[in-house]
Coordinates of C-alpha atoms and ligand atoms in Angstrom, one line a residue:
M265 CA -52.9 81.8 12.0
D266 CA -52.5 79.1 9.3
I267 CA -50.0 76.4 9.7
K268 CA -47.7 77.6 7.0
Q269 CA -47.5 81.0 8.7
Q270 CA -46.8 79.4 12.1
I271 CA -43.9 77.4 10.7
I272 CA -42.4 80.4 9.0
E273 CA -42.5 82.2 12.3
L274 CA -41.1 79.2 14.1
R275 CA -38.2 79.2 11.7
T276 CA -37.2 82.8 12.4
Q277 CA -37.4 82.1 16.1
A278 CA -35.4 78.9 15.9
L279 CA -32.6 80.3 13.9
E280 CA -32.4 83.4 16.1
E281 CA -32.2 81.3 19.3
L282 CA -29.7 79.0 17.7
S283 CA -27.4 81.9 17.0
R284 CA -27.5 82.8 20.7
A285 CA -26.9 79.3 22.0
D286 CA -23.2 79.1 22.8
T287 CA -22.6 76.5 25.6
L288 CA -23.1 72.8 25.2
A289 CA -26.0 72.9 27.6
E290 CA -27.8 75.7 25.7
L291 CA -27.3 73.9 22.4
E292 CA -28.7 70.7 23.8
E293 CA -31.7 72.6 25.2
W294 CA -32.3 74.1 21.7
R295 CA -32.0 70.7 20.1
V296 CA -34.7 69.3 22.3
R297 CA -37.0 72.3 21.8
Y298 CA -36.8 72.3 18.0
L299 CA -35.7 68.9 16.9
G300 CA -36.9 66.6 19.7
K301 CA -40.0 64.4 19.8
K302 CA -42.0 67.1 21.7
S303 CA -40.8 70.0 19.6
R304 CA -42.9 73.1 18.7
L305 CA -43.1 71.8 15.2
T306 CA -44.8 68.6 16.3
E307 CA -47.3 70.7 18.2
I308 CA -48.1 72.8 15.2
L309 CA -48.4 69.8 12.9
R310 CA -51.2 68.4 15.1
G311 CA -53.4 71.1 13.5
L312 CA -53.0 69.3 10.1
A313 CA -55.9 67.0 10.7
T314 CA -58.3 69.9 10.3
L315 CA -57.0 70.9 6.9
S316 CA -58.0 69.9 3.4
I317 CA -55.8 67.6 1.4
E318 CA -54.4 70.5 -0.7
E319 CA -53.6 72.5 2.4
R320 CA -52.1 69.5 4.1
K321 CA -49.7 68.9 1.2
E322 CA -48.5 72.4 1.2
A323 CA -48.1 72.6 5.0
G324 CA -46.2 69.2 4.8
A325 CA -43.8 70.5 2.3
V326 CA -43.1 73.7 4.3
S327 CA -42.6 71.7 7.4
N328 CA -40.1 69.3 5.7
S329 CA -37.9 72.0 4.3
F330 CA -38.1 73.8 7.7
K331 CA -36.9 70.7 9.4
Q332 CA -34.0 70.2 6.9
E333 CA -33.0 73.7 7.2
I334 CA -32.8 73.9 11.0
E335 CA -31.1 70.4 11.2
E336 CA -28.4 71.6 8.9
A337 CA -28.1 74.9 10.9
Y338 CA -27.7 72.9 14.1
R339 CA -25.0 70.7 12.6
Q340 CA -23.0 73.7 11.4
K341 CA -23.3 75.3 14.8
E342 CA -22.2 72.1 16.5
K343 CA -19.1 71.9 14.3
L344 CA -18.2 75.5 14.8
R345 CA -18.5 75.1 18.5
R346 CA -16.2 72.1 18.5
I347 CA -13.5 73.9 16.5
D348 CA -13.9 76.9 18.7
T349 CA -13.4 74.9 21.9
L350 CA -10.2 73.3 20.5
G351 CA -8.7 76.7 19.5
S352 CA -9.7 79.0 22.3
S353 CA -7.8 79.2 25.5
S354 CA -10.4 81.2 27.3
S355 CA -13.1 78.5 27.0
K356 CA -13.6 76.2 30.0
E357 CA -13.6 72.9 27.9
T358 CA -10.1 73.1 26.4
I359 CA -7.7 70.6 25.0
D360 CA -4.2 71.8 24.9
I361 CA -2.9 70.6 21.6
S362 CA 0.6 71.8 22.4
L363 CA 1.1 69.2 25.2
P364 CA 3.6 66.5 24.3
G365 CA 2.0 63.1 23.6
R366 CA 2.2 60.1 25.9
P367 CA 4.8 57.7 24.7
F368 CA 3.7 54.1 24.0
A369 CA 5.0 51.4 26.3
R370 CA 7.0 49.4 23.7
G371 CA 7.3 45.7 24.4
H372 CA 10.0 43.3 23.4
L373 CA 10.6 39.6 23.2
H374 CA 11.1 37.6 26.4
P375 CA 14.8 36.8 27.1
V376 CA 14.1 33.0 26.7
A377 CA 12.3 33.7 23.3
Q378 CA 15.3 35.8 22.2
A379 CA 17.7 33.0 23.1
L380 CA 15.5 30.4 21.4
N381 CA 15.3 32.5 18.2
E382 CA 19.0 32.9 18.1
I383 CA 19.6 29.2 18.6
V384 CA 17.1 28.2 15.9
A385 CA 18.7 30.7 13.5
I386 CA 22.1 29.2 14.0
F387 CA 20.8 25.7 13.2
T388 CA 18.7 26.7 10.2
A389 CA 21.7 28.4 8.8
M390 CA 23.5 25.0 9.0
G391 CA 20.6 23.4 7.0
F392 CA 18.4 22.1 9.8
Q393 CA 14.6 22.2 9.4
V394 CA 12.5 23.5 12.2
L395 CA 9.6 21.3 13.5
E396 CA 7.2 21.4 16.4
G397 CA 5.5 18.5 18.2
P398 CA 2.7 17.9 20.7
E399 CA 3.1 18.8 24.4
V400 CA 0.6 16.1 25.3
E401 CA 2.3 13.0 24.2
W402 CA 2.0 9.2 24.3
D403 CA 4.4 7.3 26.6
Y404 CA 5.1 5.2 23.4
Y405 CA 6.9 8.2 21.8
N406 CA 8.2 9.8 25.0
F407 CA 9.7 6.5 26.4
D408 CA 9.1 3.1 24.6
M409 CA 10.5 4.1 21.2
L410 CA 13.4 5.8 22.8
N411 CA 14.6 2.5 24.2
M412 CA 13.1 3.2 27.6
P413 CA 11.0 0.1 28.3
K414 CA 8.2 0.0 30.9
E415 CA 10.5 -0.6 33.9
H416 CA 13.0 2.1 33.1
P417 CA 13.6 4.5 36.1
A418 CA 13.0 7.5 33.9
R419 CA 9.4 6.4 33.7
A420 CA 8.8 6.5 37.4
A421 CA 5.8 8.6 38.3
T422 CA 8.0 11.0 40.2
D423 CA 9.4 12.4 37.0
T424 CA 6.4 12.5 34.8
F425 CA 3.0 14.2 34.8
W426 CA 0.7 11.4 33.6
L427 CA -2.7 12.3 32.3
D428 CA -5.7 11.0 34.0
A429 CA -7.0 9.4 30.8
P430 CA -7.5 5.7 29.9
P431 CA -4.9 4.2 27.6
N432 CA -5.7 3.9 23.9
E433 CA -6.4 0.6 22.1
K434 CA -2.7 -0.1 21.8
G435 CA -2.2 0.5 25.5
W436 CA -0.4 3.8 25.1
Q437 CA -0.7 6.2 28.0
M438 CA -1.0 10.0 27.8
L439 CA 1.5 12.3 29.5
L440 CA 3.0 15.7 29.3
R441 CA 6.3 15.2 27.4
T442 CA 9.3 15.2 29.7
H443 CA 11.6 16.1 26.8
T444 CA 11.5 17.0 23.1
S445 CA 13.1 13.7 22.1
P446 CA 9.8 12.0 21.1
M447 CA 9.8 14.2 18.0
Q448 CA 12.9 12.2 16.9
V449 CA 10.7 9.2 16.7
R450 CA 7.7 10.9 15.2
T451 CA 9.9 12.5 12.5
M452 CA 11.8 9.3 11.6
E453 CA 8.5 7.4 11.4
K454 CA 7.2 9.8 8.7
S455 CA 10.3 10.7 6.7
K456 CA 13.2 8.9 5.2
P457 CA 16.9 10.0 5.6
P458 CA 18.5 12.4 5.0
I459 CA 16.9 14.0 8.0
R460 CA 18.1 17.2 9.7
I461 CA 15.7 18.8 12.1
V462 CA 15.6 20.9 15.2
V463 CA 12.5 20.9 17.5
P464 CA 12.0 23.7 20.0
G465 CA 9.2 23.3 22.5
I466 CA 8.0 23.2 26.1
V467 CA 8.5 20.2 28.3
H468 CA 7.2 19.3 31.8
R469 CA 8.6 17.5 34.7
Y470 CA 7.1 16.5 38.0
E471 CA 9.7 18.4 40.1
A472 CA 9.8 20.9 42.8
T473 CA 10.8 24.4 41.6
D474 CA 14.0 26.0 42.9
A475 CA 16.8 28.3 41.7
T476 CA 17.9 25.8 39.1
H477 CA 14.7 23.8 38.4
L478 CA 11.4 24.5 36.8
S479 CA 8.5 22.0 36.4
M480 CA 7.9 23.6 32.9
F481 CA 10.7 24.7 30.7
S482 CA 11.9 24.8 27.1
Q483 CA 14.2 22.5 25.1
I484 CA 15.4 22.3 21.6
E485 CA 16.0 18.9 20.1
G486 CA 18.3 18.2 17.2
L487 CA 18.5 15.1 14.9
A488 CA 20.5 14.3 11.9
V489 CA 20.2 10.9 10.1
D490 CA 22.0 10.0 6.9
E491 CA 24.5 7.5 5.5
G492 CA 27.9 7.8 7.1
I493 CA 27.1 10.2 9.9
C494 CA 29.6 9.8 12.7
M495 CA 30.7 11.2 16.0
A496 CA 32.9 13.8 14.3
D497 CA 29.7 15.3 12.7
L498 CA 28.1 15.6 16.1
K499 CA 31.1 17.3 17.6
G500 CA 31.7 19.6 14.7
T501 CA 28.0 20.7 14.5
L502 CA 27.7 21.3 18.3
H503 CA 31.1 23.0 18.5
E504 CA 30.2 25.3 15.7
F505 CA 26.9 26.1 17.4
A506 CA 28.7 27.0 20.6
R507 CA 31.3 29.1 18.7
R508 CA 28.5 31.1 17.0
F509 CA 26.3 31.5 20.1
F510 CA 28.8 32.0 22.9
G511 CA 31.6 33.5 20.8
P512 CA 34.8 32.0 19.3
D513 CA 36.9 32.2 22.4
R514 CA 34.6 30.1 24.6
R515 CA 36.0 26.6 24.9
V516 CA 33.7 23.5 24.9
R517 CA 34.2 20.1 26.4
F518 CA 32.6 16.7 25.5
R519 CA 32.4 14.0 28.1
C520 CA 30.8 10.6 28.2
D521 CA 27.2 10.5 29.4
F522 CA 24.4 8.0 29.3
F523 CA 21.0 8.3 27.6
P524 CA 19.1 5.2 26.7
Y525 CA 18.4 6.4 23.1
V526 CA 22.0 7.0 22.1
E527 CA 25.2 5.0 22.0
P528 CA 27.7 6.4 22.7
G529 CA 26.2 9.3 24.6
A530 CA 27.9 12.6 25.5
E531 CA 27.3 15.8 27.3
M532 CA 28.7 19.1 26.1
A533 CA 29.8 21.7 28.6
V534 CA 30.8 25.3 27.9
E535 CA 33.5 27.2 29.7
C536 CA 32.0 29.3 32.5
A537 CA 31.3 32.9 31.3
V538 CA 32.3 34.4 34.7
C539 CA 35.5 32.5 35.7
H540 CA 36.6 31.0 32.4
G541 CA 37.4 27.6 33.9
G542 CA 38.7 28.8 37.2
G543 CA 35.6 28.0 39.2
C544 CA 33.1 30.4 40.7
R545 CA 29.6 30.6 42.1
L546 CA 27.8 30.5 38.8
C547 CA 29.4 27.2 37.7
G548 CA 29.5 25.8 41.3
G549 CA 33.3 25.8 41.3
A550 CA 33.5 23.5 38.3
G551 CA 34.6 26.0 35.7
W552 CA 32.3 24.4 33.1
I553 CA 28.6 24.4 32.7
E554 CA 26.7 21.6 31.0
V555 CA 24.5 22.8 28.2
L556 CA 23.3 19.7 26.4
G557 CA 23.0 16.0 26.1
S558 CA 23.8 14.2 22.9
G559 CA 25.0 11.1 21.2
M560 CA 24.8 8.7 18.2
V561 CA 21.2 7.5 17.7
H562 CA 20.9 4.1 19.2
P563 CA 20.5 1.3 16.6
R564 CA 17.4 0.1 18.4
V565 CA 15.8 3.5 18.0
L566 CA 16.5 3.4 14.2
E567 CA 15.2 -0.2 13.9
G568 CA 12.0 0.8 15.8
V569 CA 11.1 3.3 13.1
G570 CA 12.1 1.0 10.2
I571 CA 15.4 2.7 9.4
D572 CA 18.2 0.2 8.7
P573 CA 21.0 0.9 11.2
K574 CA 23.5 -0.9 9.0
K575 CA 22.9 1.6 6.2
Y576 CA 22.1 4.7 8.2
S577 CA 23.4 6.4 11.3
G578 CA 22.6 9.6 13.1
F579 CA 23.4 12.0 15.9
A580 CA 20.9 13.7 18.3
F581 CA 21.1 16.3 20.9
G582 CA 18.8 18.0 23.4
M583 CA 19.4 21.3 25.1
G584 CA 17.6 23.2 27.8
I585 CA 16.8 26.7 26.6
E586 CA 16.5 28.6 29.9
R587 CA 19.9 27.7 31.0
I588 CA 21.5 29.4 28.0
P589 CA 20.6 33.0 28.8
L590 CA 21.2 32.1 32.4
L591 CA 24.8 31.3 31.4
K592 CA 25.2 34.1 29.1
Y593 CA 24.1 36.8 31.6
G594 CA 25.1 35.1 34.8
I595 CA 21.6 35.0 36.2
E596 CA 21.4 33.2 39.6
D597 CA 17.8 32.1 39.8
I598 CA 16.0 30.5 36.9
R599 CA 12.6 31.5 38.4
L600 CA 13.3 35.1 37.5
F601 CA 12.4 34.3 33.9
Y602 CA 8.8 33.5 34.8
G603 CA 8.1 35.8 37.7
N604 CA 6.9 38.5 35.2
D605 CA 8.8 41.2 37.1
L606 CA 9.2 44.0 34.6
R607 CA 12.3 45.3 36.3
F608 CA 14.0 42.0 35.5
L609 CA 12.5 41.6 32.0
R610 CA 13.2 45.2 30.8
Q611 CA 17.0 44.5 31.1
F612 CA 16.7 42.3 28.0
R613 CA 15.4 45.0 25.7
Ligands
DAH786 N1 16.3 14.2 26.3 C1 17.4 14.6 27.1 C2 16.9 15.4 28.3 O1 15.8 15.8 28.4 C3 18.4 15.4 26.4 C4 19.0 14.6 25.3 C5 20.1 13.8 25.5 C6 18.5 14.6 24.0 C7 20.7 13.1 24.5 C8 19.1 13.9 23.0 C9 20.2 13.1 23.2 O2 18.6 13.9 21.8 O3 20.8 12.4 22.3 O4 17.7 15.6 29.2

């Protein structure tokens, strides 16, 4: 039988068998038999070598169109079979398209991030610009320029994570910043008054972790420098912040405090959310909870960055972020924020 004839017969056979192949296994078997490397067609084409050029051409053309035809037939069959499986309930491989979908687990911002965003929004609305600074810092910015000379107790190794790196050519040592205040210096070095900035960021302290302390936590720093800025500006700004964040009925209290980089220095406390000043477990019986340190920028700090303290003055503040939602919701252990317990975190959706 000549090759052309053989192929024509193969075609009839292939299409007929294809129409009978229904299951996935049968279809695959068919594919190997007719389209695979060791297919019947390959076998037949071995005979080509014995033919003349003319005959070979003809047989080649027939073989090509045969291949195209059965490939297409196979594809159609495949497609039909898939649609069939989807729609029929009797077939074994079914997908029930009437089943309800699985809901996505929707995430949300961490309570500390939520508080931070809210705080930043309040200050930007008051005209403060938002900046960020490095977590790995020089002692020069973290201490020296903030009026904390080498022998100052805040520099003791027990409070600071020092980096195991040699000092730079100016003798500056690397550390993990213990507060966001170094950004006051970095900003004043680069820009002239008027300055109004807030700096959110992570800080580190060499401290044991307990219900009220973390060795890594977040702060937000604030700084305003201009001509004629006075203590009333500080009080007004921070009072307004507290009013917007904690609500208009919450009282705030300023008391003297000491920080080397301000003079005078003050702490601001907010009336306890739970007892409203009466004293309870959350506020440790005090009725008030301290939320930030602040003060008028020390003249020595201004001088250090080349700002004339006779012409300019400023106020600064620094607030711990984790304490804020702690206060707002009456949470008793600060470690809950970073335990990644979803039962805790989901309450802040
Ligand atoms: N840096 C202080 C701290 O970490 C907070 C602070 C106090 C920041 C007074 C200030 C300030 O800017 O004026 O506890």
